[in-house]
Amino acid sequence: MKFSEILRYLFFGILFGFVLVKSEVISWFRIQEMFLFDSFHMYGIIGSAVLVGLISIQLIKKFNIKDSNGDPIVISPKDPSTVRRYIIGGTIFGLGWSMVGACPAPLFILLGSGLSIFIIPIAFAAFGTWVYGATMHKLPH
Amino acid sequence: MIELLTQPWPWYVAGPLIGLIIPLLLIFGNKTFGFSSNFRHFCAACIPTNLTFFKYNWKKEGGWNLIFLVGTIIGGFIGGFLLMNPEPIVLSQGTVQTLSTEMGITDFTGFVPSEIFNWETLATPTGIIVLALGGFLIGFGTRYAGGCTSGHAISGLANLQLASLIAVIGFFIGGLLMTYIILPALL
């Protein structure tokens, strides 16, 4: 990978991490507040993020916008042939999301903010992914 | 200026900025935004096994995302440490009430309840369950569902993927069960 590419992804990551801190998305309290339906905050964030993403993708498709190398932009679709894996896997993730109060990216952002204890859920999330890889052929998809 | 960077941002500023990550990654890199694949790249890089799920060129497929991940840690350091908001998060009264009566939370300063998220608690059953089992469920569930909040709730929904809508419904089934039933019994 070129050095400029490394800097680019690093910058996007920093931007993303910074915004997730300032919007308090990384807060366990905010996640509970969302699931308790006590505040519009998280719904506003997810909703407006989806809206901006949706408009951007439609514009990219409509005007056939190319990437910075001049190549056509490819958006990998999710496999639509099944429902079970999304409901079961999604529910399992939802349990962890509310319990730890963080989804994958915030685990690392919280670690960066100085909360070293988050290395534990990060390690166990990697282990959980490994167990999925080891058992996926026996799981309903 | 500094105050602008330490104080919390409203949803209508933060949400669109998060959404902009999608076209930025598409245009400058041709990458579809999603974060949880990084756990798979970790396993492919660090846990050598014969599992086919982890046999792929992780540097080529996931290198950019792992760099993005390093960026999020730095972003967390800048936003949550260097430019930390010194004030506690302004939560709704209802949430404060519910969390204190149902879950026994007393410390509402910082991003997470200090009673649960510290190294001493790790030695207790509650600590093991929340930190270890909770982390496990995140890593197992996201891969099973093929994405997390960023891959499904943000980029999947933005690309009108039915699969992502189903996954997000799953996220809420699990999250509501945890917040309304399991956490009050556990904490």
Coordinates of C-alpha atoms in Angstrom, one line a residue:
Chain A
M1 CA 0.0 0.0 0.0
K2 CA 1.3 3.4 -0.9
F3 CA 2.2 5.8 1.9
S4 CA -0.5 8.3 0.8
E5 CA -3.1 5.6 1.0
I6 CA -2.0 4.7 4.6
L7 CA -2.3 8.4 5.5
R8 CA -5.7 8.6 3.9
Y9 CA -7.3 5.7 5.7
L10 CA -5.6 6.8 9.0
F11 CA -7.2 10.2 8.5
F12 CA -10.7 8.8 7.8
G13 CA -10.3 6.6 10.9
I14 CA -9.3 9.6 13.1
L15 CA -12.2 11.6 11.7
F16 CA -14.6 8.7 12.5
G17 CA -13.2 8.1 16.0
F18 CA -13.3 11.8 16.8
V19 CA -16.9 12.3 15.7
L20 CA -18.0 9.2 17.6
V21 CA -16.5 10.7 20.7
K22 CA -18.0 14.1 20.3
S23 CA -21.4 12.7 19.5
E24 CA -21.2 10.5 22.6
V25 CA -22.0 7.4 20.5
I26 CA -19.3 5.6 22.4
S27 CA -21.1 6.0 25.7
W28 CA -22.6 3.0 27.5
F29 CA -25.2 5.5 28.9
R30 CA -26.2 6.7 25.5
I31 CA -26.7 3.1 24.2
Q32 CA -29.0 2.3 27.2
E33 CA -30.8 5.6 26.6
M34 CA -31.4 4.5 23.0
F35 CA -32.7 1.1 23.9
L36 CA -34.9 2.7 26.6
F37 CA -36.3 5.1 23.9
D38 CA -35.7 8.0 26.3
S39 CA -33.9 10.3 23.8
F40 CA -33.9 11.0 20.1
H41 CA -30.1 11.5 20.1
M42 CA -28.9 8.1 18.8
Y43 CA -31.8 7.8 16.4
G44 CA -31.0 11.2 15.0
I45 CA -27.4 10.3 14.5
I46 CA -28.1 6.9 12.8
G47 CA -31.0 8.3 10.8
S48 CA -29.1 11.3 9.4
A49 CA -25.9 9.2 8.8
V50 CA -28.0 6.8 6.7
L51 CA -29.7 9.6 4.9
V52 CA -26.4 11.3 3.9
G53 CA -25.0 7.9 2.9
L54 CA -28.1 7.0 0.9
I55 CA -28.1 10.3 -1.0
S56 CA -24.3 9.9 -1.7
I57 CA -24.7 6.4 -3.0
Q58 CA -27.7 7.4 -5.3
L59 CA -25.6 10.3 -6.7
I60 CA -22.7 8.0 -7.3
K61 CA -24.9 5.6 -9.1
K62 CA -26.9 8.2 -11.1
F63 CA -23.9 10.1 -12.3
N64 CA -21.7 7.0 -12.6
I65 CA -19.1 8.8 -10.5
K66 CA -15.6 7.1 -10.6
D67 CA -13.2 6.6 -7.7
S68 CA -10.1 8.8 -7.4
N69 CA -8.2 6.3 -9.6
G70 CA -10.8 6.6 -12.3
D71 CA -12.2 3.1 -11.7
P72 CA -16.0 2.4 -11.4
I73 CA -17.2 2.4 -7.8
V74 CA -18.2 -1.1 -6.7
I75 CA -20.4 -1.4 -3.6
S76 CA -20.5 -5.0 -2.3
P77 CA -24.1 -6.1 -1.7
K78 CA -25.1 -8.2 1.3
D79 CA -26.2 -11.8 0.5
P80 CA -30.0 -11.5 0.1
S81 CA -30.7 -15.3 -0.2
T82 CA -31.1 -15.8 3.5
V83 CA -32.8 -14.3 6.5
R84 CA -31.8 -16.6 9.3
R85 CA -28.2 -15.5 9.7
Y86 CA -29.2 -11.8 9.9
I87 CA -31.9 -12.4 12.6
I88 CA -29.9 -14.9 14.7
G89 CA -26.5 -13.2 14.3
G90 CA -28.0 -9.8 14.7
T91 CA -29.8 -10.7 17.9
I92 CA -26.6 -12.2 19.3
F93 CA -24.7 -9.0 18.4
G94 CA -27.5 -6.9 19.9
L95 CA -27.2 -8.6 23.2
G96 CA -23.4 -7.8 23.3
W97 CA -24.0 -4.3 22.0
S98 CA -26.3 -3.4 24.9
M99 CA -24.3 -5.3 27.5
V100 CA -20.9 -3.7 26.7
G101 CA -22.6 -0.5 25.5
A102 CA -20.4 -0.4 22.5
C103 CA -20.3 -1.8 19.0
P104 CA -17.0 -2.8 17.4
A105 CA -15.5 0.6 16.5
P106 CA -16.4 2.3 19.8
L107 CA -14.5 -0.5 21.6
F108 CA -11.3 0.8 20.0
I109 CA -12.3 4.4 20.4
L110 CA -12.9 3.9 24.1
L111 CA -9.5 2.2 24.4
G112 CA -7.9 5.2 22.7
S113 CA -9.6 7.6 25.1
G114 CA -7.6 5.9 27.9
L115 CA -10.0 3.2 29.1
S116 CA -7.5 0.3 29.0
I117 CA -10.1 -2.2 30.3
F118 CA -11.6 -2.3 26.8
I119 CA -8.7 -4.5 25.7
I120 CA -10.7 -7.3 27.4
P121 CA -13.9 -7.1 25.3
I122 CA -11.8 -6.5 22.2
A123 CA -9.8 -9.7 22.8
F124 CA -13.0 -11.7 23.5
A125 CA -14.7 -10.2 20.4
A126 CA -11.7 -11.5 18.3
F127 CA -12.1 -14.8 20.0
G128 CA -15.9 -14.8 19.3
T129 CA -15.1 -14.2 15.6
W130 CA -12.7 -17.1 15.7
V131 CA -15.3 -19.4 17.2
Y132 CA -17.7 -18.3 14.5
G133 CA -15.1 -19.2 11.9
A134 CA -14.6 -22.6 13.6
T135 CA -18.3 -23.5 13.9
M136 CA -19.9 -21.7 11.0
H137 CA -20.6 -24.9 9.0
K138 CA -22.7 -26.2 11.8
L139 CA -24.7 -23.0 12.3
P140 CA -28.0 -22.3 10.5
H141 CA -27.5 -19.6 7.9
Chain B
M1 CA -12.4 27.2 18.8
I2 CA -11.1 24.8 21.4
E3 CA -14.5 24.9 23.2
L4 CA -16.1 23.7 19.9
L5 CA -13.8 20.7 20.0
T6 CA -14.3 19.8 23.6
Q7 CA -18.1 20.2 23.9
P8 CA -20.5 17.5 22.7
W9 CA -21.9 17.8 19.2
P10 CA -25.6 17.6 18.4
W11 CA -26.9 14.7 16.4
Y12 CA -27.5 16.8 13.3
V13 CA -23.8 17.7 13.1
A14 CA -22.4 14.3 14.0
G15 CA -24.8 12.1 12.0
P16 CA -24.2 13.7 8.6
L17 CA -20.4 13.6 9.3
I18 CA -20.6 9.9 10.0
G19 CA -22.7 9.4 6.8
L20 CA -20.0 11.2 4.8
I21 CA -17.5 8.5 5.6
I22 CA -19.4 6.3 3.2
P23 CA -18.8 8.4 0.0
L24 CA -15.3 9.3 1.2
L25 CA -14.3 5.7 1.4
L26 CA -16.0 4.9 -1.9
I27 CA -14.5 7.7 -3.8
F28 CA -11.0 7.7 -2.2
G29 CA -10.3 4.0 -2.1
N30 CA -13.4 2.2 -3.5
K31 CA -14.1 0.6 -0.1
T32 CA -17.4 -0.3 1.4
F33 CA -17.6 1.0 4.9
G34 CA -17.8 -1.7 7.6
F35 CA -15.8 -2.2 10.8
S36 CA -16.3 -5.6 12.3
S37 CA -14.4 -7.4 9.5
N38 CA -11.3 -6.2 11.4
F39 CA -11.8 -9.0 13.9
R40 CA -11.7 -11.5 11.1
H41 CA -8.5 -9.9 9.8
F42 CA -7.1 -10.1 13.3
C43 CA -7.8 -13.8 13.4
A44 CA -6.4 -14.4 9.9
A45 CA -3.2 -12.5 10.9
C46 CA -2.6 -13.7 14.4
I47 CA -4.3 -17.0 15.1
P48 CA -2.8 -19.6 12.6
T49 CA -5.3 -22.4 12.0
N50 CA -6.5 -24.5 9.1
L51 CA -9.9 -22.8 9.1
T52 CA -10.8 -21.8 5.6
F53 CA -12.7 -18.8 6.9
F54 CA -9.4 -17.3 7.9
K55 CA -7.4 -18.3 4.9
Y56 CA -7.3 -15.3 2.6
N57 CA -4.9 -12.4 1.9
W58 CA -5.8 -10.3 5.0
K59 CA -3.2 -7.6 4.1
K60 CA -4.7 -7.1 0.6
E61 CA -8.4 -7.3 1.7
G62 CA -8.2 -5.8 5.1
G63 CA -5.1 -3.8 5.3
W64 CA -6.9 -0.5 4.7
N65 CA -9.5 -1.3 7.4
L66 CA -6.9 -2.2 10.0
I67 CA -5.2 1.2 9.3
F68 CA -8.7 2.8 9.6
L69 CA -8.9 1.0 13.0
V70 CA -5.6 2.5 14.2
G71 CA -7.1 5.8 13.1
T72 CA -10.2 5.3 15.3
I73 CA -7.9 4.7 18.4
I74 CA -6.1 7.9 17.6
G75 CA -9.4 9.7 17.1
G76 CA -10.5 8.4 20.5
F77 CA -7.3 9.6 22.1
I78 CA -7.6 13.1 20.6
G79 CA -11.4 13.5 21.2
G80 CA -11.7 11.6 24.4
F81 CA -8.4 12.3 26.1
L82 CA -6.7 15.4 24.8
L83 CA -9.9 17.3 24.0
M84 CA -12.0 15.6 26.6
N85 CA -15.4 17.1 27.6
P86 CA -15.0 17.6 31.3
E87 CA -18.7 17.7 31.9
P88 CA -20.8 14.5 32.5
I89 CA -23.0 13.5 29.6
V90 CA -26.4 15.2 29.7
L91 CA -28.7 12.1 29.7
S92 CA -32.5 12.2 29.8
Q93 CA -34.0 12.1 33.3
G94 CA -35.9 8.9 32.5
T95 CA -32.6 7.0 31.7
V96 CA -30.8 8.2 34.8
Q97 CA -33.8 7.1 36.9
T98 CA -34.1 3.7 35.2
L99 CA -30.3 3.0 35.3
S100 CA -30.1 3.9 39.0
T101 CA -33.2 2.1 40.2
E102 CA -33.0 -1.0 37.9
M103 CA -29.3 -1.4 37.5
G104 CA -27.9 0.3 40.6
I105 CA -25.7 2.7 38.6
T106 CA -24.5 5.6 40.8
D107 CA -21.6 7.1 38.8
F108 CA -22.8 8.9 35.7
T109 CA -19.5 10.7 34.9
G110 CA -17.4 9.6 31.9
F111 CA -18.4 7.5 29.0
V112 CA -19.1 4.3 30.9
P113 CA -20.2 3.4 34.4
S114 CA -17.0 3.2 36.4
E115 CA -18.6 0.5 38.7
I116 CA -18.5 -2.1 35.9
F117 CA -15.7 -1.0 33.5
N118 CA -12.6 -1.3 35.6
W119 CA -9.8 -3.9 36.2
E120 CA -11.0 -4.8 39.7
T121 CA -14.5 -5.8 38.5
L122 CA -12.9 -8.2 36.0
A123 CA -12.3 -10.5 38.9
T124 CA -16.0 -10.7 39.7
P125 CA -18.7 -12.7 38.0
T126 CA -20.4 -9.5 36.8
G127 CA -17.2 -8.3 35.3
I128 CA -16.5 -11.5 33.5
I129 CA -20.0 -11.6 32.1
V130 CA -20.1 -8.0 30.9
L131 CA -16.5 -7.6 29.7
A132 CA -15.7 -11.1 28.4
L133 CA -19.1 -12.6 27.4
G134 CA -20.3 -9.3 26.1
G135 CA -17.2 -9.0 24.0
F136 CA -17.6 -12.5 22.8
L137 CA -21.2 -11.9 21.7
I138 CA -20.1 -8.8 19.8
G139 CA -17.4 -10.7 17.9
F140 CA -19.5 -13.9 17.3
G141 CA -22.7 -12.0 16.4
T142 CA -21.3 -9.5 14.0
R143 CA -19.6 -12.2 11.9
Y144 CA -22.6 -14.4 12.0
A145 CA -24.7 -11.5 10.9
G146 CA -22.1 -10.4 8.4
G147 CA -21.7 -6.9 9.7
C148 CA -22.1 -4.5 12.7
T149 CA -23.6 -1.1 13.2
S150 CA -21.4 0.5 10.5
G151 CA -21.7 -2.3 7.9
H152 CA -25.4 -3.0 8.3
A153 CA -27.1 -0.1 10.1
I154 CA -25.2 2.7 8.3
S155 CA -23.8 1.5 5.0
G156 CA -26.2 -1.5 4.5
L157 CA -29.3 0.6 5.1
A158 CA -27.8 3.5 3.0
N159 CA -27.5 1.0 0.1
L160 CA -31.1 -0.2 0.7
Q161 CA -30.1 -3.7 1.5
L162 CA -33.0 -5.8 2.9
A163 CA -30.5 -8.1 4.6
S164 CA -29.2 -5.1 6.6
L165 CA -32.7 -4.1 7.7
I166 CA -33.3 -7.6 9.0
A167 CA -29.9 -7.5 10.8
V168 CA -30.8 -4.2 12.4
I169 CA -34.1 -5.7 13.6
G170 CA -32.0 -8.4 15.1
F171 CA -29.7 -5.9 16.8
F172 CA -32.8 -4.3 18.4
I173 CA -34.3 -7.7 19.5
G174 CA -31.0 -8.5 21.3
G175 CA -30.5 -5.0 22.6
L176 CA -34.0 -4.6 24.0
L177 CA -33.8 -8.1 25.7
M178 CA -30.5 -7.0 27.3
T179 CA -31.5 -3.6 28.4
Y180 CA -35.0 -4.4 29.7
I181 CA -34.5 -7.9 31.1
I182 CA -31.0 -9.3 31.4
L183 CA -29.0 -6.2 32.6
P184 CA -31.6 -5.4 35.4
A185 CA -31.3 -9.0 36.6
L186 CA -27.5 -9.0 36.3
L187 CA -26.4 -5.7 37.8

